[in-house]
């Protein structure tokens, strides 16, 4: 059984496992986000990624490294109303909020921000804020009136900037004042907010975000986006693109060469000439031209890729196989009993040589997956879709290699490599099974 | 004069005539191929021009350029400033019409497309929109031709080395079927699924970023060495990583497929016969295995070359190599259409040249094409 023979090749088994893994990943990604959600997440309006740190490293990398980098800490009065206390006076009210957290990390956070929300119809509340450190110091932050939704980055705080000078605020607030080089003072920190409300409807809620340096299993990019979105959703995109492009070009090439070999004469000659012209036509520059002048939509590009593949180099290979098959006795026999051209092509010739086609089809898939990544790397990726290639391009454009964000490149690259290896391993094994001469002696 | 010497002289003359015949046939073959490929290039460039101008995209760009230029020329013209708005608009339209007529943009698409074809074939694509050559020229032709040597250097070095290395390793392995090296090469063959630029990124990461042994990219150190030898050495150092990246993506697959092919041939009866005669292993490999398989090997390599030529665009971009590919990358980012079309045309020429060169080599190694009846020895 040829179908079972594949299990005799250990590399093919590994390849199959990799492919299965990728399909599971793709399926999982599709249960997590719909197409539109993934696009919306990756385009990311200003609120989508407000609470994730910039350029945070992935968790797995933090585990490998010795020192413990901080994760993002969020404390919100909307989620725990009991840290907020309201006392009403005759003409005004005071809302006191105490946000306490334990900071036991070796490194400083990357940023600090407070997100305020208050009812739109009331008088604007006035908030004073104090930062209490574990060693008992209390630092007064800038007091301000609060808009209905307001984001206050402590790095912009006038008081703190004056206090710490050239030291960034997120380091200054967490620094041990007695240490020579900046070291983290571990322990309980507290942000105390006093909100003064001047009418009955008014209220103030706050959320403290201490941005960490680690985020999720994939880390974040320069625009605070969780790279997991692109890694996950890139999987179905890559597989679909690779699979459809390979299927489209293989089937059409196959059909064209069958027709050429069958009808011969001018049809064959025409197909041969078109193939020669197509061979000289530089495929990638043409795709680049299409991408630059017309559309970067991945499905348009897919169509062009398939069009380019119709008269690919394999027309010659398939044609020679068809020519051999055409002169086989069973074809003559079929013709004698009166089978028509279409029947002969579809029922007699194509099934006979499909085994030649399957290995090349499987090995073509990763070629197209990499083609999509290549286009993305050139800046011609789909403008809205999160793909692996676009992660690589973002990494390249933002100097990931120079700035040491190796994971930014390593993660999509690893997935691309797995895809390439998985399909190639299976394809090679299939080739050896279907073409026994290759098995060696 | 003895009868024997007359016969000898006749034989020698006949051989000479045959050799001449073989040469003539070869020349005819080469000429026919050159003409065919020339025609193919014309069709390919015409298609390129059509794709570039599908829906009149290029014409729109040119029209916008004309309007902008005329608008700009108005700014410094006091006479135009004094005109009323309607007068100015009318004058402007008139100038645009004149310019459109001058450039022949009012002719039907078919006529224009042939003019573009001629311009494309001669790379006479006028001025670029943004880019300029290192010597400061804005002519697309100079910009393109200036980048050509760098591309040819990288490409030639990598592919020629790759061909010979793969060929000899494959020959070597075909004699050692089932050995550990053979198994390793077979196991490594699937790594060719990834293109050169992909390995390039890793090589830069390892050898440039982490280890610092080799440069990140570019073609020569900055400042440029004065000494010619130091210059060459610096270029060589910059060549190492991009060449290695192409090796990583092509080598193992080539060795694997060629080795398999050699294996099939080495079980032919005539090879067994040669071995039985007591010929040395090297001689058997060269004369009885390599000779008859070379045409296949060359065809196989030609297909590979064609498929990877344009992959060089990204490799050059990753390594910042100042060749055609890198130029095309810059042109994409600046939307410099003339340069993009020009590069595409130049790549078509390069592909055709590659095919022609390989056809010639093919003819030289395949006796059926050369058809000199007495073979090379005559």
mmCIF file of N, CA and C in Angstrom, chain A residues 219-302:
data_model
loop_
_atom_site.group_PDB
_atom_site.id
_atom_site.type_symbol
_atom_site.label_atom_id
_atom_site.label_comp_id
_atom_site.label_asym_id
_atom_site.label_seq_id
_atom_site.Cartn_x
_atom_site.Cartn_y
_atom_site.Cartn_z
ATOM 1 N N UNK A 219 5.307 38.166 23.340
ATOM 2 C CA UNK A 219 5.874 39.514 23.421
ATOM 3 C C UNK A 219 5.049 40.517 22.624
ATOM 4 N N UNK A 220 5.464 41.779 22.687
ATOM 5 C CA UNK A 220 4.738 42.807 21.944
ATOM 6 C C UNK A 220 5.700 43.536 21.020
ATOM 7 N N UNK A 221 5.132 44.270 20.067
ATOM 8 C CA UNK A 221 5.980 44.994 19.125
ATOM 9 C C UNK A 221 6.046 46.475 19.469
ATOM 10 N N UNK A 222 6.576 47.272 18.531
ATOM 11 C CA UNK A 222 6.791 48.693 18.789
ATOM 12 C C UNK A 222 5.483 49.463 18.913
ATOM 13 N N UNK A 223 4.385 48.854 18.458
ATOM 14 C CA UNK A 223 3.091 49.548 18.596
ATOM 15 C C UNK A 223 2.243 48.891 19.681
ATOM 16 N N UNK A 224 2.893 48.228 20.643
ATOM 17 C CA UNK A 224 2.238 47.597 21.792
ATOM 18 C C UNK A 224 1.355 46.420 21.418
ATOM 19 N N UNK A 225 1.375 45.990 20.143
ATOM 20 C CA UNK A 225 0.488 44.895 19.750
ATOM 21 C C UNK A 225 1.054 43.566 20.229
ATOM 22 N N UNK A 226 0.173 42.726 20.719
ATOM 23 C CA UNK A 226 0.588 41.396 21.141
ATOM 24 C C UNK A 226 0.922 40.601 19.883
ATOM 25 N N UNK A 227 2.171 40.150 19.777
ATOM 26 C CA UNK A 227 2.570 39.470 18.545
ATOM 27 C C UNK A 227 1.886 38.119 18.377
ATOM 28 N N UNK A 228 1.284 37.629 19.469
ATOM 29 C CA UNK A 228 0.569 36.360 19.374
ATOM 30 C C UNK A 228 -0.526 36.433 18.309
ATOM 31 N N UNK A 229 -1.136 37.618 18.158
ATOM 32 C CA UNK A 229 -2.210 37.764 17.171
ATOM 33 C C UNK A 229 -1.678 37.415 15.781
ATOM 34 N N UNK A 230 -0.516 38.004 15.448
ATOM 35 C CA UNK A 230 0.025 37.776 14.102
ATOM 36 C C UNK A 230 0.569 36.361 13.954
ATOM 37 N N UNK A 231 1.181 35.853 15.038
ATOM 38 C CA UNK A 231 1.732 34.495 14.945
ATOM 39 C C UNK A 231 0.604 33.487 14.760
ATOM 40 N N UNK A 232 -0.450 33.667 15.556
ATOM 41 C CA UNK A 232 -1.579 32.733 15.474
ATOM 42 C C UNK A 232 -2.327 32.893 14.169
ATOM 43 N N UNK A 233 -2.770 34.116 13.888
ATOM 44 C CA UNK A 233 -3.613 34.296 12.714
ATOM 45 C C UNK A 233 -2.808 34.183 11.424
ATOM 46 N N UNK A 234 -1.481 34.379 11.525
ATOM 47 C CA UNK A 234 -0.647 34.181 10.346
ATOM 48 C C UNK A 234 -0.657 32.739 9.874
ATOM 49 N N UNK A 235 -0.930 31.805 10.793
ATOM 50 C CA UNK A 235 -0.892 30.383 10.426
ATOM 51 C C UNK A 235 -1.968 30.016 9.400
ATOM 52 N N UNK A 236 -3.269 30.276 9.686
ATOM 53 C CA UNK A 236 -4.244 29.945 8.639
ATOM 54 C C UNK A 236 -4.003 30.706 7.343
ATOM 55 N N UNK A 237 -3.544 31.961 7.460
ATOM 56 C CA UNK A 237 -3.295 32.754 6.243
ATOM 57 C C UNK A 237 -2.195 32.091 5.418
ATOM 58 N N UNK A 238 -1.086 31.744 6.098
ATOM 59 C CA UNK A 238 0.046 31.154 5.377
ATOM 60 C C UNK A 238 -0.358 29.834 4.743
ATOM 61 N N UNK A 239 -1.062 28.997 5.517
ATOM 62 C CA UNK A 239 -1.457 27.695 4.984
ATOM 63 C C UNK A 239 -2.422 27.859 3.818
ATOM 64 N N UNK A 240 -3.386 28.761 3.985
ATOM 65 C CA UNK A 240 -4.365 28.953 2.912
ATOM 66 C C UNK A 240 -3.677 29.470 1.663
ATOM 67 N N UNK A 241 -2.797 30.452 1.841
ATOM 68 C CA UNK A 241 -2.110 31.027 0.680
ATOM 69 C C UNK A 241 -1.263 29.964 -0.014
ATOM 70 N N UNK A 242 -0.456 29.252 0.790
ATOM 71 C CA UNK A 242 0.428 28.234 0.214
ATOM 72 C C UNK A 242 -0.369 27.137 -0.469
ATOM 73 N N UNK A 243 -1.422 26.691 0.204
ATOM 74 C CA UNK A 243 -2.193 25.571 -0.306
ATOM 75 C C UNK A 243 -2.939 25.965 -1.588
ATOM 76 N N UNK A 244 -3.617 27.122 -1.542
ATOM 77 C CA UNK A 244 -4.394 27.537 -2.711
ATOM 78 C C UNK A 244 -3.488 27.835 -3.903
ATOM 79 N N UNK A 245 -2.368 28.509 -3.635
ATOM 80 C CA UNK A 245 -1.463 28.841 -4.740
ATOM 81 C C UNK A 245 -0.905 27.567 -5.352
ATOM 82 N N UNK A 246 -0.497 26.622 -4.507
ATOM 83 C CA UNK A 246 0.072 25.378 -5.017
ATOM 84 C C UNK A 246 -0.987 24.595 -5.781
ATOM 85 N N UNK A 247 -2.183 24.532 -5.210
ATOM 86 C CA UNK A 247 -3.259 23.780 -5.855
ATOM 87 C C UNK A 247 -3.620 24.409 -7.193
ATOM 88 N N UNK A 248 -3.823 25.726 -7.164
ATOM 89 C CA UNK A 248 -4.207 26.431 -8.380
ATOM 90 C C UNK A 248 -3.188 26.255 -9.477
ATOM 91 N N UNK A 249 -1.911 26.494 -9.146
ATOM 92 C CA UNK A 249 -0.928 26.447 -10.224
ATOM 93 C C UNK A 249 -0.679 25.008 -10.676
ATOM 94 N N UNK A 250 -0.679 24.047 -9.746
ATOM 95 C CA UNK A 250 -0.418 22.665 -10.166
ATOM 96 C C UNK A 250 -1.533 22.151 -11.057
ATOM 97 N N UNK A 251 -2.777 22.371 -10.635
ATOM 98 C CA UNK A 251 -3.890 21.835 -11.417
ATOM 99 C C UNK A 251 -3.949 22.452 -12.807
ATOM 100 N N UNK A 252 -3.783 23.784 -12.864
ATOM 101 C CA UNK A 252 -3.883 24.429 -14.177
ATOM 102 C C UNK A 252 -2.723 23.999 -15.077
ATOM 103 N N UNK A 253 -1.510 23.931 -14.509
ATOM 104 C CA UNK A 253 -0.355 23.501 -15.299
ATOM 105 C C UNK A 253 -0.598 22.101 -15.840
ATOM 106 N N UNK A 254 -1.118 21.274 -14.960
ATOM 107 C CA UNK A 254 -1.378 19.888 -15.296
ATOM 108 C C UNK A 254 -2.366 19.806 -16.458
ATOM 109 N N UNK A 255 -3.428 20.570 -16.338
ATOM 110 C CA UNK A 255 -4.474 20.566 -17.348
ATOM 111 C C UNK A 255 -3.925 21.055 -18.690
ATOM 112 N N UNK A 256 -3.192 22.180 -18.617
ATOM 113 C CA UNK A 256 -2.642 22.788 -19.828
ATOM 114 C C UNK A 256 -1.696 21.809 -20.535
ATOM 115 N N UNK A 257 -0.829 21.150 -19.760
ATOM 116 C CA UNK A 257 0.128 20.271 -20.435
ATOM 117 C C UNK A 257 -0.574 19.032 -20.983
ATOM 118 N N UNK A 258 -1.635 18.595 -20.283
ATOM 119 C CA UNK A 258 -2.387 17.456 -20.800
ATOM 120 C C UNK A 258 -3.026 17.821 -22.135
ATOM 121 N N UNK A 259 -3.646 18.994 -22.181
ATOM 122 C CA UNK A 259 -4.297 19.439 -23.418
ATOM 123 C C UNK A 259 -3.268 19.542 -24.540
ATOM 124 N N UNK A 260 -2.106 20.161 -24.209
ATOM 125 C CA UNK A 260 -1.057 20.332 -25.214
ATOM 126 C C UNK A 260 -0.592 19.001 -25.757
ATOM 127 N N UNK A 261 -0.329 18.079 -24.835
ATOM 128 C CA UNK A 261 0.201 16.783 -25.266
ATOM 129 C C UNK A 261 -0.854 16.015 -26.066
ATOM 130 N N UNK A 262 -2.114 16.207 -25.706
ATOM 131 C CA UNK A 262 -3.166 15.450 -26.369
ATOM 132 C C UNK A 262 -3.437 15.952 -27.779
ATOM 133 N N UNK A 263 -3.648 17.263 -27.910
ATOM 134 C CA UNK A 263 -4.008 17.787 -29.223
ATOM 135 C C UNK A 263 -2.812 17.985 -30.127
ATOM 136 N N UNK A 264 -1.597 18.142 -29.510
ATOM 137 C CA UNK A 264 -0.385 18.268 -30.312
ATOM 138 C C UNK A 264 -0.432 19.472 -31.245
ATOM 139 N N UNK A 265 0.369 19.369 -32.312
ATOM 140 C CA UNK A 265 0.444 20.415 -33.343
ATOM 141 C C UNK A 265 0.446 21.836 -32.799
ATOM 142 N N UNK A 266 -0.413 22.702 -33.365
ATOM 143 C CA UNK A 266 -0.286 24.121 -33.006
ATOM 144 C C UNK A 266 -0.661 24.394 -31.553
ATOM 145 N N UNK A 267 -1.581 23.613 -31.002
ATOM 146 C CA UNK A 267 -1.953 23.845 -29.589
ATOM 147 C C UNK A 267 -0.717 23.629 -28.715
ATOM 148 N N UNK A 268 -0.072 22.503 -28.956
ATOM 149 C CA UNK A 268 1.128 22.168 -28.189
ATOM 150 C C UNK A 268 2.209 23.219 -28.397
ATOM 151 N N UNK A 269 2.414 23.580 -29.675
ATOM 152 C CA UNK A 269 3.464 24.561 -29.991
ATOM 153 C C UNK A 269 3.178 25.875 -29.277
ATOM 154 N N UNK A 270 1.899 26.291 -29.297
ATOM 155 C CA UNK A 270 1.534 27.552 -28.650
ATOM 156 C C UNK A 270 1.831 27.484 -27.147
ATOM 157 N N UNK A 271 1.430 26.366 -26.539
ATOM 158 C CA UNK A 271 1.662 26.223 -25.100
ATOM 159 C C UNK A 271 3.167 26.257 -24.796
ATOM 160 N N UNK A 272 3.932 25.593 -25.653
ATOM 161 C CA UNK A 272 5.382 25.595 -25.462
ATOM 162 C C UNK A 272 5.956 27.012 -25.532
ATOM 163 N N UNK A 273 5.502 27.764 -26.541
ATOM 164 C CA UNK A 273 6.034 29.134 -26.694
ATOM 165 C C UNK A 273 5.642 29.996 -25.494
ATOM 166 N N UNK A 274 4.382 29.877 -25.071
ATOM 167 C CA UNK A 274 3.946 30.691 -23.924
ATOM 168 C C UNK A 274 4.784 30.337 -22.696
ATOM 169 N N UNK A 275 5.055 29.045 -22.531
ATOM 170 C CA UNK A 275 5.876 28.628 -21.392
ATOM 171 C C UNK A 275 7.252 29.270 -21.460
ATOM 172 N N UNK A 276 7.818 29.317 -22.681
ATOM 173 C CA UNK A 276 9.144 29.923 -22.808
ATOM 174 C C UNK A 276 9.117 31.405 -22.460
ATOM 175 N N UNK A 277 8.073 32.094 -22.929
ATOM 176 C CA UNK A 277 7.974 33.518 -22.603
ATOM 177 C C UNK A 277 7.810 33.692 -21.093
ATOM 178 N N UNK A 278 6.975 32.844 -20.509
ATOM 179 C CA UNK A 278 6.719 32.960 -19.077
ATOM 180 C C UNK A 278 7.986 32.704 -18.264
ATOM 181 N N UNK A 279 8.856 31.843 -18.803
ATOM 182 C CA UNK A 279 10.100 31.539 -18.121
ATOM 183 C C UNK A 279 10.996 32.770 -18.051
ATOM 184 N N UNK A 280 10.937 33.572 -19.136
ATOM 185 C CA UNK A 280 11.774 34.778 -19.197
ATOM 186 C C UNK A 280 11.141 35.910 -18.386
ATOM 187 N N UNK A 281 9.824 35.906 -18.264
ATOM 188 C CA UNK A 281 9.162 36.967 -17.488
ATOM 189 C C UNK A 281 9.590 36.847 -16.028
ATOM 190 N N UNK A 282 10.213 37.879 -15.477
ATOM 191 C CA UNK A 282 10.659 37.783 -14.083
ATOM 192 C C UNK A 282 9.466 37.813 -13.131
ATOM 193 N N UNK A 283 9.228 36.694 -12.449
ATOM 194 C CA UNK A 283 7.982 36.562 -11.691
ATOM 195 C C UNK A 283 7.880 37.530 -10.522
ATOM 196 N N UNK A 284 8.936 37.610 -9.724
ATOM 197 C CA UNK A 284 8.841 38.464 -8.532
ATOM 198 C C UNK A 284 8.712 39.949 -8.902
ATOM 199 N N UNK A 285 9.534 40.469 -9.844
ATOM 200 C CA UNK A 285 9.327 41.874 -10.229
ATOM 201 C C UNK A 285 7.925 42.154 -10.753
ATOM 202 N N UNK A 286 7.334 41.176 -11.466
ATOM 203 C CA UNK A 286 5.968 41.394 -11.952
ATOM 204 C C UNK A 286 5.014 41.504 -10.758
ATOM 205 N N UNK A 287 5.210 40.606 -9.779
ATOM 206 C CA UNK A 287 4.371 40.674 -8.576
ATOM 207 C C UNK A 287 4.571 42.010 -7.876
ATOM 208 N N UNK A 288 5.813 42.455 -7.861
ATOM 209 C CA UNK A 288 6.120 43.734 -7.219
ATOM 210 C C UNK A 288 5.393 44.856 -7.948
ATOM 211 N N UNK A 289 5.399 44.773 -9.294
ATOM 212 C CA UNK A 289 4.709 45.792 -10.083
ATOM 213 C C UNK A 289 3.217 45.797 -9.757
ATOM 214 N N UNK A 290 2.646 44.590 -9.701
ATOM 215 C CA UNK A 290 1.223 44.498 -9.374
ATOM 216 C C UNK A 290 0.978 45.074 -7.980
ATOM 217 N N UNK A 291 1.835 44.704 -7.036
ATOM 218 C CA UNK A 291 1.683 45.180 -5.656
ATOM 219 C C UNK A 291 1.809 46.697 -5.567
ATOM 220 N N UNK A 292 2.744 47.266 -6.325
ATOM 221 C CA UNK A 292 2.967 48.709 -6.224
ATOM 222 C C UNK A 292 1.884 49.484 -6.955
ATOM 223 N N UNK A 293 1.522 48.996 -8.162
ATOM 224 C CA UNK A 293 0.629 49.808 -8.997
ATOM 225 C C UNK A 293 -0.845 49.505 -8.778
ATOM 226 N N UNK A 294 -1.190 48.264 -8.421
ATOM 227 C CA UNK A 294 -2.613 47.922 -8.394
ATOM 228 C C UNK A 294 -3.152 47.598 -7.009
ATOM 229 N N UNK A 295 -2.727 46.463 -6.456
ATOM 230 C CA UNK A 295 -3.361 46.064 -5.210
ATOM 231 C C UNK A 295 -2.405 45.213 -4.389
ATOM 232 N N UNK A 296 -2.487 45.399 -3.082
ATOM 233 C CA UNK A 296 -1.673 44.553 -2.218
ATOM 234 C C UNK A 296 -2.528 43.541 -1.494
ATOM 235 N N UNK A 297 -3.787 43.511 -1.813
ATOM 236 C CA UNK A 297 -4.679 42.550 -1.186
ATOM 237 C C UNK A 297 -4.155 41.145 -1.422
ATOM 238 N N UNK A 298 -4.049 40.368 -0.348
ATOM 239 C CA UNK A 298 -3.384 39.072 -0.441
ATOM 240 C C UNK A 298 -4.094 38.153 -1.428
ATOM 241 N N UNK A 299 -5.419 38.301 -1.587
ATOM 242 C CA UNK A 299 -6.160 37.397 -2.470
ATOM 243 C C UNK A 299 -5.979 37.794 -3.926
ATOM 244 N N UNK A 300 -5.762 39.091 -4.181
ATOM 245 C CA UNK A 300 -5.421 39.522 -5.546
ATOM 246 C C UNK A 300 -4.046 38.962 -5.914
ATOM 247 N N UNK A 301 -3.108 39.116 -4.987
ATOM 248 C CA UNK A 301 -1.748 38.618 -5.218
ATOM 249 C C UNK A 301 -1.793 37.113 -5.457
ATOM 250 N N UNK A 302 -2.635 36.432 -4.681
ATOM 251 C CA UNK A 302 -2.773 34.976 -4.860
ATOM 252 C C UNK A 302 -3.194 34.653 -6.287
#
